[in-house]
C-alpha atoms as a printed R data frame, in Angstrom:
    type eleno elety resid chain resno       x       y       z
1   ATOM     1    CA   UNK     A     1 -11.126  -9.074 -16.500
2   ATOM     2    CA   UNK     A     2  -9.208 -10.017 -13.475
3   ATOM     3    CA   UNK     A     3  -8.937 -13.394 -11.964
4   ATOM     4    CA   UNK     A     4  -7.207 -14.530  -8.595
5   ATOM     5    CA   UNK     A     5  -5.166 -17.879  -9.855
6   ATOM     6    CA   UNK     A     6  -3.755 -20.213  -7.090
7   ATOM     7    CA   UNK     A     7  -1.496 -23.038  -7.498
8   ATOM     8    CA   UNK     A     8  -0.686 -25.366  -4.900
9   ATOM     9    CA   UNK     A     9   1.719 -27.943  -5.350
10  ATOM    10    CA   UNK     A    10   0.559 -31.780  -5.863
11  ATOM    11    CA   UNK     A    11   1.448 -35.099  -5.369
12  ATOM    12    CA   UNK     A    12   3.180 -35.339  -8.848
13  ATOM    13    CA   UNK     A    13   6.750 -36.213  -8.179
14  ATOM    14    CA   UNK     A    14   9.664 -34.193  -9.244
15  ATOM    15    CA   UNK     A    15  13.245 -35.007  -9.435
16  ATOM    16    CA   UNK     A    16  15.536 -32.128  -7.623
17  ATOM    17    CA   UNK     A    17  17.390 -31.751 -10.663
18  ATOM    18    CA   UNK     A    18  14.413 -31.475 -12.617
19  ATOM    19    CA   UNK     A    19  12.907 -29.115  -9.702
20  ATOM    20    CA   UNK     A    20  15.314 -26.669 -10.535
21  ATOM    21    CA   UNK     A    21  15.063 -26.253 -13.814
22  ATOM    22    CA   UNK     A    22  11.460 -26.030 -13.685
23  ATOM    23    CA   UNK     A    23  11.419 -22.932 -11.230
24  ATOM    24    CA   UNK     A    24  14.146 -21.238 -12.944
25  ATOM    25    CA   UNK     A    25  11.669 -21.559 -15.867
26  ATOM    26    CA   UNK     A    26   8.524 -20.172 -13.789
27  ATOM    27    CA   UNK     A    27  10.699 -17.877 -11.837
28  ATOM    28    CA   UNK     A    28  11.590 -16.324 -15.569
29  ATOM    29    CA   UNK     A    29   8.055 -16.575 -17.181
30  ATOM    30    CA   UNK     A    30   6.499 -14.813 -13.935
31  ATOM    31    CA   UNK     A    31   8.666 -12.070 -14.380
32  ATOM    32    CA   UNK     A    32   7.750 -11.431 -18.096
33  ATOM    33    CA   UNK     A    33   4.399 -11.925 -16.850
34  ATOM    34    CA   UNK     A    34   4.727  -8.978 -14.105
35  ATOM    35    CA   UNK     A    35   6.546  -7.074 -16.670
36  ATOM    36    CA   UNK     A    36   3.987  -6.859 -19.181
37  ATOM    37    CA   UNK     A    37   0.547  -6.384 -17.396
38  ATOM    38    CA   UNK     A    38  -0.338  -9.953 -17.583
39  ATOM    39    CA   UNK     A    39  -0.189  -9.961 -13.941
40  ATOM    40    CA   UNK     A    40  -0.505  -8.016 -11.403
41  ATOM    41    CA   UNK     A    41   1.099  -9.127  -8.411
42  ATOM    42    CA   UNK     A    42   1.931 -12.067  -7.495
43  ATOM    43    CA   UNK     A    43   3.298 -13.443  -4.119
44  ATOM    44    CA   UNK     A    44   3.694 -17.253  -2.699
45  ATOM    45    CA   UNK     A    45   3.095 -18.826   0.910
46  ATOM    46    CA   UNK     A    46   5.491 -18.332   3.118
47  ATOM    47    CA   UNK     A    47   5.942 -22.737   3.601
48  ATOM    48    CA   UNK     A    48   7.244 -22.777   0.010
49  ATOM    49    CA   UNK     A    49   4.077 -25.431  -1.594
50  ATOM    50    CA   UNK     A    50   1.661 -22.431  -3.174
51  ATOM    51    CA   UNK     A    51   1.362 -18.693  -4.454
52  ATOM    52    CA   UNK     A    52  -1.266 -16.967  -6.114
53  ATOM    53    CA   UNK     A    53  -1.545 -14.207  -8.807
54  ATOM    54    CA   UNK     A    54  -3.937 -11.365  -9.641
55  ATOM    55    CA   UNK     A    55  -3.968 -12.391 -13.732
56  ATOM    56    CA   UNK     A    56  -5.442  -9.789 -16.198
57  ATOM    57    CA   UNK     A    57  -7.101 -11.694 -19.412
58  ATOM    58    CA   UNK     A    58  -9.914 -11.085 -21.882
59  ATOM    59    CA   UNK     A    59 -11.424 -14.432 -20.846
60  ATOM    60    CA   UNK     A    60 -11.904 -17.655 -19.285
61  ATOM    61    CA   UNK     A    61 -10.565 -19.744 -21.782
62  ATOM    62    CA   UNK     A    62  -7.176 -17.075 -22.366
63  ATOM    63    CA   UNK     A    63  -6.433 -18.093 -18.406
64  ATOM    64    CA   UNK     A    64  -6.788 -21.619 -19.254
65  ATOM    65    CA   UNK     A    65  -4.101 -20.648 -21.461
66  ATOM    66    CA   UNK     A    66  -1.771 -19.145 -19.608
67  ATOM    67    CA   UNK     A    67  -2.247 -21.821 -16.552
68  ATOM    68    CA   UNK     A    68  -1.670 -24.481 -19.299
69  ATOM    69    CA   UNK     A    69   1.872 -22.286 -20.640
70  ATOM    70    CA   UNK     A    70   3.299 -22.007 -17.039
71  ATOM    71    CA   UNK     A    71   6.462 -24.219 -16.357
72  ATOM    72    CA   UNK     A    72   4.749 -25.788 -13.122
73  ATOM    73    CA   UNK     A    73   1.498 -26.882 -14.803
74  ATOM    74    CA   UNK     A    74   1.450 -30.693 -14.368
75  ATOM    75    CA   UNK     A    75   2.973 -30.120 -10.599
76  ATOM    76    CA   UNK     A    76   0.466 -27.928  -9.165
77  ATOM    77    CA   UNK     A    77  -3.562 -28.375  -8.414
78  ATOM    78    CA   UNK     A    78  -5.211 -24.878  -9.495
79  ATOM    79    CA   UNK     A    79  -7.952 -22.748  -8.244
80  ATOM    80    CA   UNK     A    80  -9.432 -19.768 -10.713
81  ATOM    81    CA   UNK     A    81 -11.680 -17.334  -9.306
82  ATOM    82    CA   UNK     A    82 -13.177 -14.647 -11.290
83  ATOM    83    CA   UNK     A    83 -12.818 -11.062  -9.925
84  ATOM    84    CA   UNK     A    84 -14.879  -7.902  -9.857
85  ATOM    85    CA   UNK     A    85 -14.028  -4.481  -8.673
86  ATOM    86    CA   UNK     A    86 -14.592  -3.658  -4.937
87  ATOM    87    CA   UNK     A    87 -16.778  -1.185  -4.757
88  ATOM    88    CA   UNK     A    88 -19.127  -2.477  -7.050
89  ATOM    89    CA   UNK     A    89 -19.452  -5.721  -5.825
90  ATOM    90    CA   UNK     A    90 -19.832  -3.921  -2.434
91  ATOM    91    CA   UNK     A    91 -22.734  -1.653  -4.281
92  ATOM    92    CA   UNK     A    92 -24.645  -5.066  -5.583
93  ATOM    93    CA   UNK     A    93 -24.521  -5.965  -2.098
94  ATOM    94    CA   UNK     A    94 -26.005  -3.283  -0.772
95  ATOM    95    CA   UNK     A    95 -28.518  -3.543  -3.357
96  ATOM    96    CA   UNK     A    96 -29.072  -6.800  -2.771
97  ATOM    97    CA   UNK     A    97 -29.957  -6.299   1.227
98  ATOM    98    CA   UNK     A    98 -32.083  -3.347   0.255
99  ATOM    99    CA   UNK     A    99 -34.182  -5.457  -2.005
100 ATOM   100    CA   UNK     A   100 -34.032  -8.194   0.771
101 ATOM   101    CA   UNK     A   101 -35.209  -5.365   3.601
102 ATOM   102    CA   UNK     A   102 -37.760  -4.104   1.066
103 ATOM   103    CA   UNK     A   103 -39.549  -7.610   1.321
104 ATOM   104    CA   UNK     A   104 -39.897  -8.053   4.815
């Protein structure tokens, strides 16, 4: 399964020293991540304070997981929304209106 995972960064304060460390650390455990399918892409907002990834995992509770593993965690506020191919969800659609035009 494929999830869209979005961290923004919070309110939680961190030390500049400690700030470095820290992304060295995600920098590092992103790229093993990109390197071994766990994600697929991943880019970050342009003012520096989010990013996102597309995350491959077998479920739910394996992406709690890996959200709870990354360097960052306690320093970022993060959204997980479940994916589905395109052009099936674009067929259910479809469906969907046809059953929807079917009634009226």
């Amino acid at each position: 399964m494929k999830y869209m995972v979005r961290g923004t960064r919070n309110l939680v304060p961190m030390d500049p020293k400690m700030g470095i460390g820290l992304f060295q650390a995600a920098k590092q455990w992103m790229e093993a991540g990109l390197a071994n399918g766990t994600h697929d892409l991943h880019y970050v907002h342009i003012e520096g304070n989010a990013g996102f990834t597309i995350t491959n995992a077998n479920s739910h509770e394996e992406v709690m997981d890996l959200i709870y593993d990354h360097p960052l965690y306690p320093f970022m506020d993060w959204d997980v929304t479940p994916l589905c191919e395109w052009s099936s969800g674009y067929d259910n659609t479809i469906q969907l209106f046809q059953k929807m035009a079917a009634m009226t």
